[in-house]
Amino acid sequence: MIRAAVNIAELRQRARQRLPRLVFEYLDGGAEDELSLRANRQGFDDWRLQPRLLRDVSERSQAVSWWDRELPSPMAVAPIGLAGVFWPKADIAVAQAAAAAGLPYILSTASNSSIEEVAEQAGGDLWFQLYVINRSIADGLVRRALAAGYRTLVLTIDVAVGGKRERDLFNGFTQPFRLTPRVLWDMARRPHWLTQNWRGAPQLANLVTLEAPDAESQAALVQRRMDASYDWEALQRLREMWPHRLVVKGILHADDARRAFELGCDGVVLSNHGGRQLDGAVSALDVLPQVAKLANRGLVLIDGGVRRGSDVLKARALGADGVLVGRAAQFGVASGGRAGAARALAILRDELDRTMALAGVASLERIPDDLLRRNNF
Ligand SMILES: Cc1cc2nc3c(=O)[nH]c(=O)nc-3n(C[C@H](O)[C@H](O)[C@H](O)COP(=O)(O)O)c2cc1C
């Protein structure tokens, strides 16, 4: 039973057992030597909690405010492209799980269900993540997100080109799948996945335009034609065009965060894209303390490596407003659909609650300055 899954590591293990290897490694892997992928996890482990005891922690609250909104926990679900290969209509399943938990869900440009479908079928606090494939496609996507009721736009800026994901290259993971004998053998060993998932190649539903009617031409749009000339001026134009909350995802330098806020952006996500883009990049946790103390800053979120409730407490203690949950929620959906995604979010929430009690923290709005100690330094 997926509801009995104990931790995120178990959900990952279940996902590994259900998915063909090339699909699991697309989800699990990073770029090149996976230095950043590992550093993201290590970054959390390098901090130790120094509990303060004999404090009344009988009533605990993990509620926080992001802008003018109250959230039950400081978490949102990260945008994940091609999630439809993990579970049929995974975007909708995860968005529904997030809505039920009262958490924001960020829909990827490279989703397999469209902006409009997700808005109709999931509801909740929906944010749209924008990849600038080219400026006119981007303008069209922004207008659609606005019309469909999305009120927070997340521009991802760390994808001037695609990262070199070597597991995908070794495994022959392509979009759409190229059915070589090796790929067919890999899939044949996962009959459960095959019968549930095989409806042909999932479409990149937001890009089903005249320009890209089939999965192959949509993939070409995403993989080969990202707009590498996108710069601060372009961001300024986007700021002028989008009337609601604008968040920039992929920042890894305090000066870039400052500049984004000066331009009028409402938030930043410090992120190395889950270790999938620039390998050897610093992790979000490395730069968080500098960004958190910027004057006149907006919302500061981080992502990469969140697998435990204690990670969320550590992020808050280092000055983040909250975290994005990336692979953790996808291991959930890949192992049990909507219920699995819901289980992943519940595990993180329950672990956070327990960690707060044991660390002597009754509220995430009041964390002692000396809660964390750096290990081994
Ligand atoms: C399979 C996969 C697909 C992703 N697709 C996108 C995407 O379409 N847009 C985006 O901004 N980030 C994307 N990311 C990055 C995530 O939004 C997030 O930054 C990252 O997963 C956080 O690290 P974590 O998975 O360790 O939590 C993707 C990550 C994974 C693992």
Short mmCIF file of C-alpha atoms and ligand atoms in Angstrom, two decimals:
data_model
loop_
_atom_site.label_atom_id
_atom_site.label_comp_id
_atom_site.label_asym_id
_atom_site.label_seq_id
_atom_site.Cartn_x
_atom_site.Cartn_y
_atom_site.Cartn_z
CA MET A 1 0.00 0.00 0.00
CA ILE A 2 1.41 3.32 -1.06
CA ARG A 3 -0.15 4.99 1.98
CA ALA A 4 2.12 2.91 4.18
CA ALA A 5 5.32 4.12 2.49
CA VAL A 6 7.63 5.18 5.30
CA ASN A 7 9.91 7.73 3.70
CA ILE A 8 10.93 9.34 0.42
CA ALA A 9 13.70 6.77 -0.02
CA GLU A 10 11.05 4.03 -0.04
CA LEU A 11 9.01 5.91 -2.67
CA ARG A 12 12.17 6.21 -4.75
CA GLN A 13 12.76 2.48 -4.43
CA ARG A 14 9.18 1.73 -5.47
CA ALA A 15 9.55 4.06 -8.46
CA ARG A 16 12.72 2.28 -9.43
CA GLN A 17 10.92 -1.07 -9.36
CA ARG A 18 7.98 0.14 -11.44
CA LEU A 19 9.67 2.29 -14.09
CA PRO A 20 11.83 1.09 -16.97
CA ARG A 21 15.43 1.91 -16.24
CA LEU A 22 15.65 4.65 -18.83
CA VAL A 23 12.61 6.41 -17.36
CA PHE A 24 13.78 6.03 -13.76
CA GLU A 25 17.21 7.40 -14.60
CA TYR A 26 15.70 10.34 -16.47
CA LEU A 27 14.02 11.22 -13.17
CA ASP A 28 16.81 10.31 -10.78
CA GLY A 29 19.92 11.40 -12.66
CA GLY A 30 21.90 14.59 -13.06
CA ALA A 31 24.42 16.09 -15.45
CA GLU A 32 27.93 14.78 -16.19
CA ASP A 33 29.64 13.57 -12.99
CA GLU A 34 26.59 14.41 -10.88
CA LEU A 35 28.70 16.56 -8.57
CA SER A 36 25.91 19.09 -8.08
CA LEU A 37 23.32 16.36 -7.66
CA ARG A 38 25.29 14.90 -4.75
CA ALA A 39 26.24 18.31 -3.36
CA ASN A 40 22.56 19.20 -3.03
CA ARG A 41 22.00 16.33 -0.59
CA GLN A 42 25.33 16.77 1.13
CA GLY A 43 24.54 20.44 1.66
CA PHE A 44 21.64 19.55 3.95
CA ASP A 45 23.56 16.82 5.73
CA ASP A 46 26.40 19.25 6.50
CA TRP A 47 24.14 21.15 8.89
CA ARG A 48 23.29 19.74 12.32
CA LEU A 49 20.39 20.78 14.51
CA GLN A 50 21.14 21.99 18.01
CA PRO A 51 17.86 21.46 19.88
CA ARG A 52 16.57 23.72 22.64
CA LEU A 53 14.65 21.62 25.10
CA LEU A 54 12.24 22.17 28.01
CA ARG A 55 10.19 24.43 25.80
CA ASP A 56 6.49 23.98 25.29
CA VAL A 57 6.11 22.34 21.89
CA SER A 58 2.69 20.81 22.51
CA GLU A 59 1.18 23.11 19.88
CA ARG A 60 3.18 23.33 16.68
CA SER A 61 2.57 25.26 13.50
CA GLN A 62 4.40 24.99 10.20
CA ALA A 63 2.18 27.66 8.65
CA VAL A 64 4.04 30.50 6.93
CA SER A 65 3.13 33.44 4.73
CA TRP A 66 4.38 33.80 1.21
CA TRP A 67 3.51 37.33 0.10
CA ASP A 68 -0.04 37.85 1.30
CA ARG A 69 -0.87 34.13 1.39
CA GLU A 70 -0.88 31.80 4.34
CA LEU A 71 0.40 28.31 3.53
CA PRO A 72 0.05 25.22 5.74
CA SER A 73 3.73 24.32 5.14
CA PRO A 74 6.59 26.19 3.43
CA MET A 75 6.58 23.99 0.33
CA ALA A 76 5.52 24.15 -3.31
CA VAL A 77 5.79 21.43 -5.93
CA ALA A 78 8.61 22.08 -8.43
CA PRO A 79 8.00 22.10 -12.21
CA ILE A 80 8.89 18.77 -13.83
CA GLY A 81 8.90 18.25 -17.57
CA LEU A 82 7.75 15.00 -19.19
CA ALA A 83 6.17 13.73 -15.97
CA GLY A 84 3.64 11.87 -18.13
CA VAL A 85 6.25 9.17 -18.64
CA PHE A 86 6.11 8.33 -14.91
CA TRP A 87 2.33 7.89 -14.65
CA PRO A 88 -0.58 8.65 -17.00
CA LYS A 89 -1.55 12.32 -16.61
CA ALA A 90 0.99 12.76 -13.83
CA ASP A 91 0.85 16.57 -14.04
CA ILE A 92 -2.82 16.52 -13.07
CA ALA A 93 -2.32 13.83 -10.41
CA VAL A 94 0.46 15.77 -8.69
CA ALA A 95 -1.37 19.09 -9.02
CA GLN A 96 -4.44 17.53 -7.38
CA ALA A 97 -2.32 16.16 -4.54
CA ALA A 98 -0.75 19.60 -4.03
CA ALA A 99 -4.17 21.30 -4.07
CA ALA A 100 -5.50 18.83 -1.49
CA ALA A 101 -2.50 19.61 0.73
CA GLY A 102 -3.05 23.36 0.26
CA LEU A 103 0.32 23.80 -1.45
CA PRO A 104 1.18 25.62 -4.69
CA TYR A 105 1.89 23.51 -7.77
CA ILE A 106 4.17 24.76 -10.55
CA LEU A 107 3.27 23.45 -14.00
CA SER A 108 6.22 23.03 -16.38
CA THR A 109 6.25 24.40 -19.91
CA ALA A 110 7.28 20.85 -20.89
CA SER A 111 4.25 19.23 -19.21
CA ASN A 112 2.21 16.46 -20.81
CA SER A 113 -1.12 17.97 -19.77
CA SER A 114 -1.86 21.46 -21.00
CA ILE A 115 -2.06 24.73 -19.07
CA GLU A 116 -5.83 24.69 -19.56
CA GLU A 117 -6.41 21.00 -18.67
CA VAL A 118 -4.50 21.32 -15.40
CA ALA A 119 -6.41 24.48 -14.47
CA GLU A 120 -9.73 22.74 -15.15
CA GLN A 121 -8.95 19.46 -13.44
CA ALA A 122 -6.73 20.36 -10.51
CA GLY A 123 -7.54 23.83 -9.17
CA GLY A 124 -5.63 25.04 -6.13
CA ASP A 125 -2.80 27.58 -6.23
CA LEU A 126 -1.36 27.03 -9.72
CA TRP A 127 1.86 28.65 -10.89
CA PHE A 128 3.16 28.38 -14.45
CA GLN A 129 6.85 27.79 -15.24
CA LEU A 130 8.09 29.37 -18.44
CA TYR A 131 10.89 28.13 -20.67
CA VAL A 132 11.70 30.69 -23.34
CA ILE A 133 11.95 28.45 -26.36
CA ASN A 134 11.60 31.51 -28.50
CA ARG A 135 10.07 34.86 -27.68
CA SER A 136 6.88 34.47 -29.65
CA ILE A 137 6.10 31.01 -28.25
CA ALA A 138 6.86 32.37 -24.77
CA ASP A 139 4.49 35.32 -25.24
CA GLY A 140 1.76 32.92 -26.33
CA LEU A 141 2.29 30.66 -23.30
CA VAL A 142 2.20 33.64 -20.94
CA ARG A 143 -1.10 34.83 -22.42
CA ARG A 144 -2.59 31.34 -22.10
CA ALA A 145 -1.47 31.02 -18.47
CA LEU A 146 -3.03 34.39 -17.70
CA ALA A 147 -6.30 33.48 -19.41
CA ALA A 148 -6.44 30.12 -17.60
CA GLY A 149 -6.15 31.81 -14.20
CA TYR A 150 -2.51 31.20 -13.22
CA ARG A 151 -1.41 34.08 -11.03
CA THR A 152 2.27 33.35 -10.47
CA LEU A 153 4.74 33.03 -13.33
CA VAL A 154 8.10 31.29 -12.78
CA LEU A 155 10.77 32.03 -15.38
CA THR A 156 13.50 29.37 -15.48
CA ILE A 157 16.82 30.92 -16.48
CA ASP A 158 19.39 28.12 -16.11
CA VAL A 159 18.76 26.44 -19.45
CA ALA A 160 20.67 28.45 -22.08
CA VAL A 161 21.42 24.97 -23.43
CA GLY A 162 20.47 21.54 -22.13
CA GLY A 163 22.69 19.93 -19.47
CA LYS A 164 24.73 16.89 -20.51
CA ARG A 165 22.73 14.11 -18.87
CA GLU A 166 24.88 11.15 -19.55
CA ARG A 167 22.56 8.50 -18.14
CA ASP A 168 19.98 9.56 -20.72
CA LEU A 169 22.60 9.34 -23.45
CA PHE A 170 23.74 5.88 -22.36
CA ASN A 171 20.16 4.61 -21.95
CA GLY A 172 18.88 6.05 -25.21
CA PHE A 173 16.25 8.20 -23.46
CA THR A 174 14.76 10.41 -26.13
CA GLN A 175 11.52 12.30 -26.52
CA PRO A 176 9.60 10.69 -28.11
CA PHE A 177 10.94 7.22 -27.28
CA ARG A 178 13.02 5.67 -30.04
CA LEU A 179 12.12 2.01 -29.84
CA THR A 180 15.47 0.35 -30.32
CA PRO A 181 15.76 -3.31 -29.26
CA ARG A 182 17.46 -2.19 -26.05
CA VAL A 183 14.71 0.29 -25.17
CA LEU A 184 12.02 -2.29 -25.97
CA TRP A 185 13.74 -4.83 -23.72
CA ASP A 186 13.97 -2.29 -20.91
CA MET A 187 10.24 -1.54 -21.20
CA ALA A 188 9.24 -5.18 -21.58
CA ARG A 189 10.72 -5.89 -18.15
CA ARG A 190 8.23 -3.46 -16.62
CA PRO A 191 4.85 -4.80 -17.79
CA HIS A 192 2.91 -2.89 -15.13
CA TRP A 193 4.29 0.43 -16.37
CA LEU A 194 3.90 -0.66 -19.97
CA THR A 195 0.21 -1.50 -19.75
CA GLN A 196 -0.62 1.64 -17.77
CA ASN A 197 1.56 4.11 -19.59
CA TRP A 198 1.80 3.05 -23.14
CA ARG A 199 -0.43 5.33 -25.15
CA GLY A 200 2.26 6.22 -27.63
CA ALA A 201 4.68 9.04 -26.92
CA PRO A 202 3.19 11.61 -24.54
CA GLN A 203 2.79 15.01 -26.18
CA LEU A 204 4.28 18.19 -24.81
CA ALA A 205 0.74 19.44 -24.52
CA ASN A 206 1.52 23.16 -24.32
CA LEU A 207 3.37 23.07 -27.62
CA VAL A 208 0.76 21.37 -29.74
CA THR A 209 0.64 24.24 -32.15
CA LEU A 210 0.71 24.37 -35.91
CA GLU A 211 4.47 24.61 -35.59
CA ALA A 212 4.78 21.40 -33.59
CA PRO A 213 1.91 18.99 -34.14
CA ASP A 214 3.70 15.82 -33.02
CA ALA A 215 5.88 14.78 -30.12
CA GLU A 216 9.02 14.77 -32.24
CA SER A 217 8.75 18.37 -33.40
CA GLN A 218 7.74 19.47 -29.88
CA ALA A 219 10.86 17.80 -28.50
CA ALA A 220 12.96 19.55 -31.12
CA LEU A 221 11.54 22.87 -29.96
CA VAL A 222 12.47 22.22 -26.34
CA GLN A 223 15.81 20.51 -26.82
CA ARG A 224 17.46 22.40 -29.63
CA ARG A 225 15.94 25.81 -29.71
CA MET A 226 16.10 27.39 -26.27
CA ASP A 227 16.65 31.11 -26.56
CA ALA A 228 20.24 31.48 -25.31
CA SER A 229 20.16 35.24 -25.97
CA TYR A 230 17.63 35.85 -23.17
CA ASP A 231 19.04 38.55 -20.87
CA TRP A 232 18.13 41.11 -18.20
CA GLU A 233 16.48 43.37 -20.75
CA ALA A 234 14.26 40.51 -21.84
CA LEU A 235 13.38 39.84 -18.21
CA GLN A 236 12.43 43.49 -17.84
CA ARG A 237 10.05 43.18 -20.79
CA LEU A 238 8.51 40.09 -19.23
CA ARG A 239 8.09 42.03 -15.98
CA GLU A 240 6.22 44.73 -17.90
CA MET A 241 4.03 42.21 -19.69
CA TRP A 242 3.03 39.98 -16.73
CA PRO A 243 0.68 41.76 -14.31
CA HIS A 244 0.94 39.34 -11.35
CA ARG A 245 3.64 37.65 -9.26
CA LEU A 246 6.86 36.95 -11.15
CA VAL A 247 9.50 34.54 -9.80
CA VAL A 248 12.91 33.81 -11.34
CA LYS A 249 14.15 30.22 -10.94
CA GLY A 250 17.75 29.10 -11.28
CA ILE A 251 19.60 31.97 -9.60
CA LEU A 252 22.87 31.05 -7.88
CA HIS A 253 24.48 34.41 -7.14
CA ALA A 254 23.42 37.07 -4.62
CA ASP A 255 24.03 39.88 -7.14
CA ASP A 256 21.67 38.23 -9.63
CA ALA A 257 19.04 37.85 -6.93
CA ARG A 258 19.44 41.53 -6.02
CA ARG A 259 19.08 42.55 -9.64
CA ALA A 260 15.94 40.44 -10.08
CA PHE A 261 14.36 42.13 -7.06
CA GLU A 262 15.43 45.58 -8.31
CA LEU A 263 13.69 44.82 -11.60
CA GLY A 264 10.48 44.23 -9.71
CA CYS A 265 10.46 40.45 -9.51
CA ASP A 266 8.47 39.15 -6.55
CA GLY A 267 10.59 36.12 -5.78
CA VAL A 268 13.57 33.98 -6.67
CA VAL A 269 14.20 30.25 -6.55
CA LEU A 270 17.83 29.50 -5.76
CA SER A 271 18.41 26.31 -7.70
CA ASN A 272 20.90 24.33 -9.73
CA HIS A 273 18.00 22.54 -11.44
CA GLY A 274 18.39 19.45 -9.29
CA GLY A 275 21.98 19.01 -10.53
CA ARG A 276 20.80 18.53 -14.11
CA GLN A 277 22.31 21.57 -15.81
CA LEU A 278 25.71 23.05 -14.86
CA ASP A 279 27.58 20.24 -13.16
CA GLY A 280 29.87 21.48 -10.41
CA ALA A 281 27.56 24.44 -9.77
CA VAL A 282 27.17 25.58 -6.17
CA SER A 283 24.00 24.45 -4.46
CA ALA A 284 21.12 26.67 -3.41
CA LEU A 285 22.03 26.20 0.25
CA ASP A 286 25.52 27.59 -0.38
CA VAL A 287 24.18 30.92 -1.59
CA LEU A 288 21.06 31.12 0.56
CA PRO A 289 22.50 33.00 3.57
CA GLN A 290 23.77 35.85 1.36
CA VAL A 291 20.50 36.14 -0.56
CA ALA A 292 18.36 35.89 2.56
CA LYS A 293 19.96 38.99 4.01
CA LEU A 294 19.49 41.21 0.96
CA ALA A 295 17.68 44.44 1.73
CA ASN A 296 14.21 44.87 0.18
CA ARG A 297 14.08 41.33 -0.98
CA GLY A 298 11.00 39.42 -2.05
CA LEU A 299 10.27 35.76 -1.57
CA VAL A 300 13.34 33.51 -1.42
CA LEU A 301 12.79 29.82 -2.15
CA ILE A 302 15.37 27.09 -2.64
CA ASP A 303 15.35 23.66 -4.20
CA GLY A 304 17.56 20.65 -4.77
CA GLY A 305 17.85 17.59 -2.57
CA VAL A 306 14.82 18.06 -0.31
CA ARG A 307 14.06 14.52 0.88
CA ARG A 308 13.32 14.97 4.60
CA GLY A 309 11.16 17.24 6.72
CA SER A 310 14.31 18.32 8.55
CA ASP A 311 15.61 19.74 5.24
CA VAL A 312 12.70 22.15 5.23
CA LEU A 313 13.48 23.29 8.77
CA LYS A 314 17.14 23.77 7.84
CA ALA A 315 16.18 25.84 4.80
CA ARG A 316 13.95 28.07 6.95
CA ALA A 317 16.68 28.38 9.59
CA LEU A 318 19.11 29.59 6.91
CA GLY A 319 16.67 32.28 5.82
CA ALA A 320 14.60 30.75 3.03
CA ASP A 321 10.87 31.37 2.93
CA GLY A 322 10.46 27.79 1.79
CA VAL A 323 11.41 25.04 -0.61
CA LEU A 324 10.34 23.47 -3.86
CA VAL A 325 9.80 19.72 -3.75
CA GLY A 326 11.16 18.19 -6.96
CA ARG A 327 11.96 14.51 -7.29
CA ALA A 328 10.41 13.62 -3.92
CA ALA A 329 6.87 14.25 -5.24
CA GLN A 330 7.69 12.56 -8.55
CA PHE A 331 8.94 9.39 -6.82
CA GLY A 332 5.51 9.44 -5.21
CA VAL A 333 3.53 9.81 -8.41
CA ALA A 334 5.76 7.29 -10.22
CA SER A 335 5.07 4.68 -7.58
CA GLY A 336 1.38 5.28 -6.92
CA GLY A 337 -0.17 8.09 -8.97
CA ARG A 338 -2.04 10.80 -7.10
CA ALA A 339 -2.04 8.83 -3.83
CA GLY A 340 1.73 8.41 -4.10
CA ALA A 341 2.28 12.13 -4.66
CA ALA A 342 0.00 12.88 -1.72
CA ARG A 343 1.98 10.40 0.39
CA ALA A 344 5.26 12.15 -0.49
CA LEU A 345 3.90 15.52 0.63
CA ALA A 346 2.43 14.00 3.80
CA ILE A 347 5.75 12.33 4.67
CA LEU A 348 7.58 15.65 4.40
CA ARG A 349 4.92 17.45 6.44
CA ASP A 350 4.90 14.79 9.19
CA GLU A 351 8.69 14.64 9.38
CA LEU A 352 8.85 18.42 9.60
CA ASP A 353 6.38 18.37 12.49
CA ARG A 354 8.35 15.71 14.37
CA THR A 355 11.66 17.48 13.75
CA MET A 356 10.22 20.75 15.05
CA ALA A 357 9.01 19.08 18.25
CA LEU A 358 12.34 17.37 18.86
CA ALA A 359 14.32 20.53 18.07
CA GLY A 360 12.19 22.72 20.34
CA VAL A 361 10.72 24.83 17.55
CA ALA A 362 6.98 25.46 17.95
CA SER A 363 6.60 27.78 14.96
CA LEU A 364 8.45 28.23 11.69
CA GLU A 365 7.98 31.97 12.12
CA ARG A 366 10.22 31.86 15.24
CA ILE A 367 13.38 29.83 14.74
CA PRO A 368 16.30 30.51 17.09
CA ASP A 369 19.35 32.03 15.35
CA ASP A 370 21.63 29.29 16.64
CA LEU A 371 19.50 26.28 15.68
CA LEU A 372 22.06 25.06 13.14
CA ARG A 373 25.71 24.17 13.45
CA ARG A 374 27.92 23.38 10.52
CA ASN A 375 29.29 19.86 10.69
CA ASN A 376 32.96 19.14 9.91
CA PHE A 377 34.07 22.73 9.36
C1 LIG B 1 12.79 14.88 -14.28
C2 LIG B 1 12.96 16.35 -14.02
C3 LIG B 1 12.39 17.27 -14.89
C4 LIG B 1 12.51 18.64 -14.63
N1 LIG B 1 11.89 19.53 -15.48
C5 LIG B 1 11.94 20.86 -15.19
C6 LIG B 1 11.22 21.78 -15.97
O1 LIG B 1 10.52 21.42 -16.92
N2 LIG B 1 11.31 23.10 -15.65
C7 LIG B 1 12.08 23.55 -14.60
O2 LIG B 1 12.15 24.75 -14.35
N3 LIG B 1 12.76 22.68 -13.83
C8 LIG B 1 12.69 21.36 -14.08
N4 LIG B 1 13.35 20.48 -13.28
C9 LIG B 1 14.04 20.97 -12.08
C10 LIG B 1 13.08 21.00 -10.88
O3 LIG B 1 12.09 21.98 -11.05
C11 LIG B 1 13.81 21.31 -9.56
O4 LIG B 1 14.60 22.46 -9.71
C12 LIG B 1 14.68 20.14 -9.09
O5 LIG B 1 14.06 18.91 -9.38
C13 LIG B 1 14.94 20.24 -7.58
O6 LIG B 1 15.76 19.22 -7.13
P1 LIG B 1 15.20 17.87 -6.42
O7 LIG B 1 14.60 17.07 -7.52
O8 LIG B 1 16.42 17.26 -5.87
O9 LIG B 1 14.18 18.28 -5.38
C14 LIG B 1 13.24 19.10 -13.51
C15 LIG B 1 13.81 18.17 -12.64
C16 LIG B 1 13.65 16.80 -12.87
C17 LIG B 1 14.24 15.83 -11.87
#
